[in-house]
Coordinates of C-alpha atoms in Angstrom, one line a residue:
M1 CA -86.9 -95.2 79.9
H2 CA -89.7 -93.2 81.8
V3 CA -93.1 -91.9 81.7
V4 CA -94.1 -88.5 81.4
T5 CA -97.3 -86.1 81.9
N6 CA -97.2 -82.9 80.3
H7 CA -99.5 -80.1 80.9
V8 CA -100.0 -77.3 78.4
R9 CA -102.8 -74.7 78.7
H10 CA -104.0 -72.6 75.9
G11 CA -106.1 -69.9 76.9
E12 CA -108.5 -71.1 79.0
R13 CA -108.1 -74.7 77.9
E14 CA -105.6 -77.0 79.2
Y15 CA -104.2 -80.0 77.3
T16 CA -102.9 -83.1 79.0
S17 CA -100.4 -85.6 77.2
T18 CA -98.2 -88.6 78.3
L19 CA -95.1 -89.9 76.7
L20 CA -92.9 -92.9 76.8
R21 CA -89.6 -91.2 76.7
R22 CA -86.0 -92.2 76.6
S23 CA -82.5 -90.4 77.9
Y24 CA -79.2 -90.9 76.4
R25 CA -76.0 -88.8 75.6
E26 CA -74.9 -87.7 72.5
G27 CA -71.5 -85.9 72.3
G28 CA -71.6 -84.8 75.9
K29 CA -75.0 -83.8 76.1
V30 CA -78.6 -85.1 77.7
R31 CA -80.9 -85.6 75.0
K32 CA -84.5 -87.0 75.2
E33 CA -86.6 -89.6 72.5
T34 CA -90.0 -89.8 72.5
L35 CA -90.7 -93.4 71.7
A36 CA -94.7 -93.6 72.2
N37 CA -97.8 -91.5 72.8
L38 CA -99.4 -93.1 76.0
S39 CA -102.3 -90.6 75.9
H40 CA -104.9 -92.7 74.5
L41 CA -104.2 -95.5 77.3
P42 CA -106.5 -95.5 80.3
P43 CA -104.8 -94.2 83.7
Q44 CA -104.6 -97.7 84.9
A45 CA -102.6 -99.0 82.0
I46 CA -100.3 -95.9 82.9
E47 CA -99.8 -96.7 85.8
L48 CA -98.8 -100.2 85.2
I49 CA -96.4 -99.4 82.6
R50 CA -94.6 -96.7 85.5
G51 CA -94.2 -99.6 88.1
A52 CA -92.7 -101.5 85.6
L53 CA -90.3 -99.4 84.6
R54 CA -89.9 -98.9 88.4
G55 CA -89.0 -102.8 88.4
E56 CA -92.1 -103.5 89.9
S57 CA -93.5 -107.2 88.9
Y58 CA -97.1 -107.9 88.3
V59 CA -98.8 -110.9 88.0
P60 CA -102.9 -111.8 86.9
A61 CA -105.3 -110.8 89.4
G62 CA -106.3 -114.3 89.5
E63 CA -102.9 -115.6 90.4
A64 CA -102.2 -112.9 93.2
F65 CA -104.4 -114.4 95.8
E66 CA -106.3 -117.4 96.8
I67 CA -109.2 -117.8 99.0
E68 CA -108.6 -120.5 101.1
R69 CA -112.1 -120.6 103.1
S70 CA -115.4 -118.8 102.8
L71 CA -117.9 -119.2 106.0
P72 CA -121.2 -117.8 106.6
A73 CA -120.8 -114.9 109.1
G74 CA -124.0 -112.6 108.6
H75 CA -126.2 -114.5 110.8
V76 CA -123.5 -115.1 113.1
Q77 CA -122.5 -111.6 113.8
A78 CA -126.1 -111.1 113.9
A79 CA -127.1 -113.7 116.8
L80 CA -123.8 -112.3 118.7
S81 CA -124.6 -108.5 118.5
M82 CA -127.7 -109.2 119.8
A83 CA -126.7 -111.6 122.7
R84 CA -123.6 -109.2 123.5
R85 CA -126.6 -106.4 123.7
L86 CA -128.7 -108.8 125.9
D87 CA -125.3 -109.1 128.1
L88 CA -126.5 -112.4 127.7
A89 CA -122.9 -114.3 128.7
R90 CA -123.0 -112.7 132.0
L91 CA -126.5 -114.0 132.6
L92 CA -125.3 -117.0 132.0
D93 CA -122.0 -116.8 134.5
R94 CA -120.2 -113.8 135.9
S95 CA -117.1 -115.3 135.4
P96 CA -115.5 -116.2 131.8
C97 CA -115.1 -119.8 131.0
R98 CA -114.8 -122.4 128.5
E99 CA -118.2 -123.9 129.4
R100 CA -119.5 -120.7 129.3
D101 CA -118.4 -120.1 125.8
L102 CA -119.4 -123.2 124.6
V103 CA -123.3 -122.7 125.8
M104 CA -123.1 -119.1 124.1
A105 CA -122.2 -121.2 120.8
M106 CA -124.9 -123.6 121.4
V107 CA -127.8 -121.0 122.1
C108 CA -126.6 -119.1 118.9
E109 CA -126.2 -122.1 117.1
R110 CA -129.8 -123.0 117.7
V111 CA -131.0 -119.7 116.9
I112 CA -129.3 -120.2 113.4
A113 CA -129.3 -123.8 112.4
P114 CA -131.1 -125.9 115.2
A115 CA -130.0 -129.4 115.2
S116 CA -128.9 -132.2 117.7
K117 CA -125.8 -132.1 119.8
L118 CA -123.6 -133.8 117.5
A119 CA -125.0 -132.0 114.4
S120 CA -124.3 -128.6 116.3
A121 CA -120.4 -129.9 117.3
R122 CA -120.2 -130.5 113.3
A123 CA -121.7 -127.1 112.4
L124 CA -119.8 -125.1 114.4
Q125 CA -116.7 -125.5 112.1
Q126 CA -119.3 -124.7 109.6
S127 CA -119.6 -120.6 110.1
T128 CA -117.7 -118.7 111.9
L129 CA -119.5 -119.1 114.9
A130 CA -116.4 -121.1 116.5
S131 CA -113.8 -119.2 116.0
E132 CA -116.0 -115.5 117.3
L133 CA -116.3 -117.4 120.7
G134 CA -113.0 -119.3 120.6
V135 CA -114.6 -122.9 120.7
E136 CA -112.7 -124.5 117.5
G137 CA -112.3 -128.2 117.7
A138 CA -115.1 -128.8 120.4
D139 CA -117.1 -132.1 119.8
E140 CA -120.1 -133.5 121.3
D141 CA -119.0 -134.7 124.4
D142 CA -117.9 -131.1 125.0
L143 CA -121.1 -129.9 124.4
Y144 CA -122.6 -132.3 126.7
R145 CA -120.4 -131.4 129.4
A146 CA -121.4 -127.5 128.9
L147 CA -124.7 -128.5 129.4
D148 CA -124.4 -130.5 133.1
W149 CA -122.5 -126.9 133.6
L150 CA -125.9 -124.7 132.5
L151 CA -128.2 -126.7 134.2
D152 CA -126.3 -126.3 137.7
R153 CA -127.0 -122.4 137.4
Q154 CA -130.3 -122.8 135.9
E155 CA -131.9 -121.2 139.2
R156 CA -129.5 -118.4 139.1
I157 CA -130.0 -117.3 135.2
E158 CA -133.8 -117.7 135.9
D159 CA -133.6 -115.2 139.1
R160 CA -131.6 -112.6 136.8
L161 CA -133.8 -112.9 134.5
A162 CA -136.9 -112.4 136.9
R163 CA -134.9 -108.9 138.4
R164 CA -134.4 -107.6 134.9
H165 CA -138.0 -108.2 133.5
L166 CA -140.7 -108.7 136.6
R167 CA -141.7 -105.8 138.9
D168 CA -144.6 -106.2 141.8
G169 CA -148.1 -106.3 140.9
Q170 CA -147.0 -107.4 136.8
L171 CA -148.8 -109.9 134.8
V172 CA -146.9 -113.2 134.4
F173 CA -148.6 -116.1 132.1
Y174 CA -147.9 -119.8 132.7
D175 CA -148.9 -122.5 130.3
V176 CA -147.6 -125.9 129.5
S177 CA -147.0 -127.8 126.7
S178 CA -145.2 -131.5 125.9
S179 CA -142.8 -132.6 123.5
Y180 CA -142.5 -136.2 122.0
F181 CA -139.4 -138.2 123.3
E182 CA -137.3 -140.6 121.1
G183 CA -136.3 -143.6 123.6
R184 CA -137.5 -144.9 126.5
S185 CA -134.5 -144.6 128.7
C186 CA -134.9 -141.4 130.2
P187 CA -137.5 -141.4 133.6
L188 CA -139.0 -138.1 132.4
A189 CA -140.8 -140.1 129.3
R190 CA -144.0 -141.2 129.9
L191 CA -147.4 -141.8 128.5
G192 CA -149.7 -138.7 128.6
Y193 CA -152.0 -136.2 126.6
S194 CA -150.0 -135.7 123.5
R195 CA -150.3 -132.1 121.8
D196 CA -147.9 -133.1 119.3
G197 CA -150.4 -135.8 117.8
K198 CA -147.8 -138.7 119.1
R199 CA -150.4 -141.0 120.6
G200 CA -148.3 -143.8 122.2
T201 CA -145.5 -141.8 122.1
P202 CA -143.2 -141.0 125.3
Q203 CA -143.1 -137.5 126.1
V204 CA -141.5 -135.2 128.4
I205 CA -143.6 -132.0 130.1
Y206 CA -142.5 -128.2 130.6
G207 CA -144.2 -125.4 132.1
L208 CA -143.1 -122.0 130.5
L209 CA -143.2 -118.5 133.0
C210 CA -143.8 -115.3 130.2
D211 CA -143.6 -111.8 131.2
K212 CA -146.2 -109.7 129.9
P213 CA -144.4 -109.0 126.2
G214 CA -144.1 -112.6 126.0
R215 CA -140.3 -113.0 127.2
P216 CA -139.6 -116.3 128.8
I217 CA -138.3 -115.9 132.2
A218 CA -138.3 -119.6 133.7
V219 CA -139.1 -123.4 132.2
E220 CA -139.4 -126.2 134.3
V221 CA -139.7 -130.0 133.3
F222 CA -141.8 -132.5 134.1
S223 CA -143.0 -136.0 133.6
G224 CA -144.7 -136.9 130.7
A225 CA -147.5 -138.3 132.6
L226 CA -148.4 -135.3 135.0
H227 CA -151.3 -133.7 134.6
D228 CA -151.3 -129.6 133.7
D229 CA -152.9 -128.6 137.0
A230 CA -149.9 -130.3 139.3
T231 CA -147.6 -127.8 137.9
L232 CA -148.8 -125.1 139.2
P233 CA -148.0 -125.0 142.9
S234 CA -144.2 -125.1 142.2
Q235 CA -144.7 -122.0 139.9
I236 CA -146.0 -119.6 142.4
E237 CA -143.7 -120.6 144.6
K238 CA -140.9 -119.8 142.3
L239 CA -142.5 -116.4 141.8
K240 CA -143.0 -115.5 145.6
T241 CA -139.9 -117.1 146.9
R242 CA -137.1 -117.0 144.7
F243 CA -138.3 -114.3 142.7
H244 CA -139.1 -112.1 145.6
L245 CA -142.3 -110.3 144.2
Q246 CA -144.5 -109.1 147.0
S247 CA -147.4 -109.0 144.5
V248 CA -147.8 -110.4 140.9
V249 CA -151.1 -111.4 138.6
V250 CA -150.7 -115.0 137.1
V251 CA -152.7 -115.8 134.2
A252 CA -153.2 -119.4 133.6
D253 CA -155.2 -121.6 131.2
R254 CA -158.4 -123.4 132.4
G255 CA -156.8 -126.4 132.6
M256 CA -154.6 -125.6 135.7
V257 CA -157.5 -124.7 137.6
T258 CA -158.7 -127.6 140.0
K259 CA -160.1 -126.9 143.5
A260 CA -157.3 -127.4 145.0
N261 CA -155.0 -125.3 142.9
M262 CA -157.6 -122.4 143.1
Q263 CA -157.3 -122.7 147.1
M264 CA -153.9 -122.4 146.7
L265 CA -153.9 -119.3 145.1
K266 CA -156.8 -117.8 147.2
D267 CA -154.9 -118.8 150.4
T268 CA -151.3 -117.2 149.0
E269 CA -150.8 -113.7 149.8
G270 CA -149.9 -111.1 147.2
V271 CA -151.0 -113.3 144.4
G272 CA -153.6 -112.3 142.0
W273 CA -155.0 -114.7 139.5
I274 CA -157.0 -114.5 135.5
T275 CA -158.0 -118.4 134.4
A276 CA -161.3 -119.6 132.7
L277 CA -164.4 -121.6 133.4
K278 CA -164.3 -125.4 131.7
A279 CA -167.7 -125.8 129.5
P280 CA -168.9 -128.2 132.1
Q281 CA -168.8 -125.4 134.2
I282 CA -170.2 -123.3 132.0
K283 CA -173.1 -125.2 130.8
K284 CA -173.7 -125.5 135.0
L285 CA -174.1 -122.0 135.0
A286 CA -176.5 -121.7 132.2
R287 CA -179.2 -124.3 133.7
D288 CA -178.8 -122.8 137.2
G289 CA -180.1 -119.6 135.5
A290 CA -177.0 -117.5 136.7
L291 CA -175.8 -117.1 133.3
Q292 CA -178.7 -115.5 131.1
L293 CA -178.4 -115.3 127.2
S294 CA -180.2 -112.3 127.1
L295 CA -177.2 -110.3 128.5
F296 CA -176.0 -110.7 125.1
D297 CA -179.1 -108.8 123.4
E298 CA -176.9 -105.4 123.1
Q299 CA -173.7 -106.4 124.5
N300 CA -171.0 -108.8 124.1
L301 CA -169.2 -108.2 127.8
A302 CA -170.9 -108.5 131.0
E303 CA -170.4 -109.6 134.6
I304 CA -172.5 -111.9 136.5
E305 CA -172.1 -113.4 140.4
S306 CA -172.7 -117.2 141.4
E307 CA -172.9 -118.7 145.2
D308 CA -171.0 -121.4 143.4
Y309 CA -167.6 -118.9 143.2
P310 CA -167.8 -116.8 146.0
G311 CA -165.7 -113.6 146.2
E312 CA -164.7 -113.9 142.8
R313 CA -165.9 -111.9 139.7
L314 CA -167.1 -114.0 136.8
I315 CA -166.4 -112.2 133.3
V316 CA -169.3 -113.6 130.5
C317 CA -167.5 -112.8 126.7
R318 CA -169.2 -113.7 123.5
N319 CA -167.7 -113.6 120.3
P320 CA -169.7 -114.0 117.5
L321 CA -167.5 -115.0 114.9
V322 CA -166.0 -117.6 117.5
A323 CA -169.6 -119.0 117.8
A324 CA -170.4 -118.8 113.8
E325 CA -166.8 -120.9 113.6
R326 CA -168.2 -123.3 116.1
T327 CA -171.1 -123.9 114.6
R328 CA -169.9 -124.4 111.1
K329 CA -167.5 -127.4 112.7
R330 CA -169.8 -128.9 114.7
E331 CA -172.5 -128.9 111.8
E332 CA -169.1 -130.6 109.4
L333 CA -168.5 -133.3 112.3
L334 CA -172.1 -134.2 112.4
R335 CA -172.5 -134.9 108.8
A336 CA -168.9 -136.6 108.9
T337 CA -170.2 -139.0 111.7
E338 CA -173.5 -139.8 110.0
R339 CA -171.9 -140.5 106.5
E340 CA -169.9 -143.3 109.0
L341 CA -173.2 -144.4 110.7
Q342 CA -175.0 -144.5 107.3
Q343 CA -172.6 -146.9 105.7
I344 CA -172.9 -149.1 108.8
A345 CA -176.6 -149.2 108.4
D346 CA -176.4 -150.0 104.5
R347 CA -174.4 -153.1 105.8
V348 CA -177.3 -154.1 108.2
Q349 CA -180.1 -153.7 106.0
K350 CA -178.1 -155.7 103.1
G351 CA -177.4 -158.4 105.8
T352 CA -173.9 -158.1 105.5
L353 CA -173.5 -157.1 109.5
T354 CA -175.2 -158.9 112.2
G355 CA -176.1 -159.6 115.6
A356 CA -176.3 -156.6 118.0
S357 CA -172.9 -156.9 119.2
E358 CA -171.0 -156.9 115.6
I359 CA -173.3 -154.1 114.9
G360 CA -171.6 -152.3 118.2
L361 CA -168.7 -152.9 117.5
A362 CA -168.9 -151.4 114.2
V363 CA -170.8 -148.3 115.7
G364 CA -168.4 -147.5 118.6
P365 CA -165.6 -146.1 116.3
A366 CA -167.9 -144.4 114.0
V367 CA -169.1 -142.4 116.9
K368 CA -165.8 -141.8 118.8
R369 CA -164.0 -140.7 115.9
Y370 CA -165.3 -137.4 115.7
R371 CA -166.4 -137.2 119.1
M372 CA -170.4 -137.3 118.7
R373 CA -171.4 -139.7 120.5
K374 CA -173.5 -137.8 122.8
H375 CA -175.5 -135.8 120.0
F376 CA -176.7 -139.1 118.8
D377 CA -179.4 -141.5 120.0
L378 CA -178.7 -145.1 118.4
Q379 CA -180.9 -148.1 118.6
I380 CA -179.5 -151.8 117.7
T381 CA -180.7 -154.8 117.9
D382 CA -179.5 -158.2 116.3
Q383 CA -181.0 -157.2 112.6
S384 CA -181.7 -153.4 112.9
F385 CA -179.5 -150.4 113.4
T386 CA -180.9 -146.9 113.0
F387 CA -179.9 -143.7 114.5
E388 CA -181.0 -140.0 114.5
R389 CA -179.6 -136.7 116.0
K390 CA -180.7 -135.3 119.4
S391 CA -181.6 -131.6 118.1
E392 CA -182.7 -130.3 121.1
Q393 CA -179.7 -131.1 122.9
I394 CA -177.4 -129.5 119.9
Q395 CA -179.5 -126.9 120.1
T396 CA -178.8 -126.2 123.7
E397 CA -175.4 -126.1 123.2
A398 CA -175.2 -124.3 120.2
T399 CA -177.0 -121.1 122.3
L400 CA -173.6 -121.2 124.3
D401 CA -171.9 -121.4 121.3
G402 CA -168.9 -118.2 121.2
I403 CA -169.2 -117.8 125.0
Y404 CA -166.4 -117.9 127.7
I405 CA -166.1 -116.9 131.4
L406 CA -163.0 -115.8 133.0
R407 CA -162.7 -116.0 136.5
T408 CA -160.6 -113.3 139.1
G409 CA -160.0 -112.8 142.4
L410 CA -159.2 -109.2 141.4
A411 CA -161.2 -106.5 142.7
E412 CA -162.9 -104.1 140.2
E413 CA -160.4 -101.0 141.0
E414 CA -157.4 -103.2 140.5
R415 CA -158.8 -104.4 136.9
S416 CA -161.7 -103.0 134.9
R417 CA -163.7 -106.4 133.4
S418 CA -162.1 -105.0 130.1
E419 CA -158.5 -105.3 131.4
V420 CA -159.2 -109.0 132.6
V421 CA -160.3 -109.9 129.2
R422 CA -157.2 -108.4 127.3
S423 CA -155.1 -109.8 130.3
Y424 CA -156.4 -113.5 129.5
K425 CA -155.7 -112.8 125.8
G426 CA -152.3 -112.3 126.7
L427 CA -152.0 -116.0 127.5
E428 CA -151.4 -115.8 123.5
Q429 CA -147.5 -114.9 124.4
A430 CA -146.7 -117.9 126.1
E431 CA -148.6 -120.2 122.9
R432 CA -146.4 -117.8 120.5
A433 CA -143.5 -119.1 122.5
F434 CA -144.5 -122.9 122.5
K435 CA -145.1 -122.4 118.7
T436 CA -141.7 -121.1 118.4
L437 CA -140.0 -123.5 120.1
K438 CA -141.8 -126.4 118.2
G439 CA -141.4 -125.1 115.2
P440 CA -138.7 -125.3 112.5
E441 CA -137.4 -122.5 114.2
L442 CA -135.7 -123.9 117.4
E443 CA -137.0 -127.3 117.1
I444 CA -137.3 -128.6 120.4
R445 CA -138.5 -132.0 119.6
P446 CA -137.9 -134.6 119.1
I447 CA -135.9 -135.2 122.1
H448 CA -132.8 -137.5 122.2
H449 CA -131.3 -137.6 125.3
H450 CA -131.2 -140.4 127.8
L451 CA -130.3 -138.5 131.2
E452 CA -133.0 -136.7 132.9
R453 CA -130.6 -133.5 133.8
R454 CA -129.7 -133.4 130.2
V455 CA -133.3 -133.1 129.3
G456 CA -133.9 -130.3 131.5
A457 CA -130.3 -128.8 129.9
H458 CA -131.9 -129.1 126.6
V459 CA -135.0 -127.3 127.5
L460 CA -133.6 -124.5 129.3
L461 CA -131.2 -124.2 126.2
C462 CA -134.1 -123.9 124.0
M463 CA -135.5 -121.3 126.4
L464 CA -132.4 -119.2 126.1
A465 CA -132.5 -119.3 122.5
Y466 CA -136.2 -118.5 122.4
Y467 CA -135.0 -115.4 124.3
L468 CA -132.4 -114.3 122.0
T469 CA -135.2 -115.2 119.1
W470 CA -137.8 -112.9 120.6
H471 CA -135.6 -109.8 120.8
L472 CA -134.3 -110.5 117.2
K473 CA -137.6 -110.5 115.5
A474 CA -138.6 -107.3 117.7
A475 CA -135.4 -105.9 116.1
W476 CA -136.5 -107.1 112.8
A477 CA -139.9 -106.3 112.7
P478 CA -139.6 -103.9 110.1
L479 CA -138.1 -106.3 107.2
I480 CA -140.5 -109.0 108.6
F481 CA -144.1 -109.6 108.4
K482 CA -144.6 -109.0 112.0
D483 CA -146.8 -106.0 112.7
E484 CA -144.7 -103.3 114.3
S485 CA -147.8 -101.5 115.9
P486 CA -150.5 -104.0 116.4
P487 CA -153.6 -101.8 117.2
I488 CA -155.6 -101.9 120.6
A489 CA -159.5 -102.9 119.7
T490 CA -161.7 -100.6 121.8
D491 CA -163.9 -104.0 121.8
P492 CA -161.7 -106.0 124.3
V493 CA -163.7 -109.3 123.1
A494 CA -163.6 -108.6 119.5
K495 CA -160.7 -110.6 117.4
A496 CA -157.3 -109.6 117.3
T497 CA -156.8 -107.4 113.8
R498 CA -153.3 -106.5 112.7
S499 CA -152.4 -102.5 111.8
A500 CA -153.1 -101.3 108.0
A501 CA -149.4 -101.6 107.4
A502 CA -149.1 -105.0 108.5
K503 CA -151.8 -105.8 105.9
R504 CA -150.1 -104.1 103.2
K505 CA -146.9 -105.8 103.7
A506 CA -148.8 -108.9 104.1
Q507 CA -150.7 -108.2 100.6
R508 CA -148.0 -106.6 98.7
K509 CA -145.0 -108.8 100.2
R510 CA -142.9 -105.7 100.6
T511 CA -141.9 -103.6 103.7
I512 CA -143.0 -100.3 104.1
S513 CA -139.7 -98.8 102.3
G514 CA -140.8 -101.1 99.5
A515 CA -138.0 -103.6 100.1
P516 CA -139.0 -107.6 99.4
C517 CA -140.4 -108.3 103.2
H518 CA -139.0 -111.4 104.8
S519 CA -139.8 -114.0 107.1
Y520 CA -137.5 -114.7 110.1
R521 CA -136.0 -117.9 109.0
S522 CA -135.8 -116.4 105.4
L523 CA -133.9 -113.2 106.7
L524 CA -131.3 -115.4 108.6
S525 CA -130.8 -117.5 105.4
E526 CA -129.7 -114.0 104.0
L527 CA -127.4 -112.9 106.4
A528 CA -125.6 -116.1 106.0
T529 CA -124.6 -115.4 102.3
L530 CA -122.6 -112.9 104.2
T531 CA -119.2 -114.5 104.5
R532 CA -115.7 -114.0 105.8
N533 CA -113.1 -115.1 103.7
T534 CA -109.6 -116.2 104.0
I535 CA -107.2 -115.0 101.7
R536 CA -103.4 -115.9 101.0
L537 CA -101.2 -113.8 99.1
Q538 CA -99.2 -115.7 96.7
H539 CA -95.9 -116.8 98.0
A540 CA -96.9 -115.9 101.3
E541 CA -97.3 -117.9 104.4
A542 CA -99.6 -115.1 106.1
S543 CA -102.8 -115.1 105.4
F544 CA -106.1 -112.8 107.0
H545 CA -109.9 -112.8 106.9
K546 CA -112.1 -110.4 104.9
L547 CA -115.7 -109.8 104.6
S548 CA -117.8 -109.8 101.7
E549 CA -119.4 -106.6 100.8
P550 CA -122.7 -106.6 102.7
T551 CA -125.8 -105.9 100.3
S552 CA -128.0 -102.8 101.7
L553 CA -130.4 -105.8 103.0
Q554 CA -127.7 -107.0 105.3
A555 CA -126.3 -104.2 106.3
H556 CA -129.7 -103.1 107.7
A557 CA -130.7 -106.0 109.5
L558 CA -127.2 -105.6 111.0
D559 CA -128.0 -102.1 111.7
L560 CA -131.1 -102.7 113.1
V561 CA -129.8 -105.8 115.6
E562 CA -127.0 -102.9 116.7
H563 CA -129.3 -100.0 117.4
T564 CA -132.8 -100.7 118.1
L565 CA -134.1 -99.7 121.4
L566 CA -134.5 -103.2 123.3
T567 CA -137.8 -103.5 125.1
T568 CA -137.7 -103.1 128.6

């Protein structure tokens, strides 16, 4: 038996028929017999009949092969693609080795699913990351050894980042933060001012150097008890000696500036600086008459001089929005303090609280809770308690609301007053880095390592993960809520605003092309649904891998990673 397809043309029309026929001999002649007309069958069914007549065997599609395993692959592909474009492996070390592959795996793992080293070792087997980097079977001890290997190369890594992103005369942002610590065996873990709101918990401090766009360049870990200002001298030495910068402008928070640090900055050749005055210093300028509030009757930016700051430029700024917010917040804190003090006064009046010492013990926490003690006049006796606001003092403080003063040693021709303000505001780049490091994107905290070296290596690993995250966010700006082209305000003091396109994305939850807009983390989760499947054919020992078909969003995200121009 065989299948025959006939084509017959009548005029301009062609007719096709498919017949199942058999051949047989009769009286020495070959005759053909039509057994069935298959023309009504779909082409796939006809081909199956042809194959069966040729001796081919078929099994149901569901039984032909089996999927042995499916592993998330899309987010791994994105992270590795960007890491390769950044030449991250060679940034770690010029020579390939297993430790370098393990560090690459830890960096990418922290980007896609941050966790402890033990959890990371297990998670490596739960995606395609381990097989892509050839580190299958790695356990937590392997990761710890790779951390030690990484720390030994920290200076070389930072030097390469500096050569890649820093140039003479460029702005460099420096700021510090802290993270709480689990355990008490690490010598770096000490009590100090906690930025995590974990009072009474040991912490470590780390200082971060960033370039102007916000890419991390170097990080250093300090004891949790160290004051912020004590971390600055080593960073200046690093910029000048290790990075070989002939000239650099360091932008640092006001907490870094002490008399000793200021003298150090002035004495270091080729180092410009921009920082800000602290609140008591601003009040003193106002009392001495150097700061005249009438300057802001028609402008919000002015430059003054003071004998207290010889050879320096003082750029005075006033932001009315900040002023209004501080006034509102102060009033709320005053009212909250008054409510607590009134409750104590009612107890004294009822006779349930007596004695000056006992009343004082009750009043102390009430005025300290909101830090409003300086704004109240308190009268305590054994039988009475009264309080009232220091209205004149409050009014005097309110006149300085929204005013901040920047100080710099740069001349006018080097940076105008507007450029000084914009440069200082750029310090938010370092603050954004800390927010990402501490948030769910990278989870630098809590820190569990016991050895001082391991803590330093952990922080360095998180910095490298932020370096990779920074570039991924830049590439994915069209798909996430990131402002693709933030406007430069004509008024440097005014509050930063988002572009009209970014506002539309936030309002409509849609990208410019109309697709659903994602957060960075939700986009990674979406990419994780792109899987690599291990498939085995029936009755065959060999298996093969096949990626699932990407959605349009996944394809677009991967294409952006591959082809977006890297920021220089």
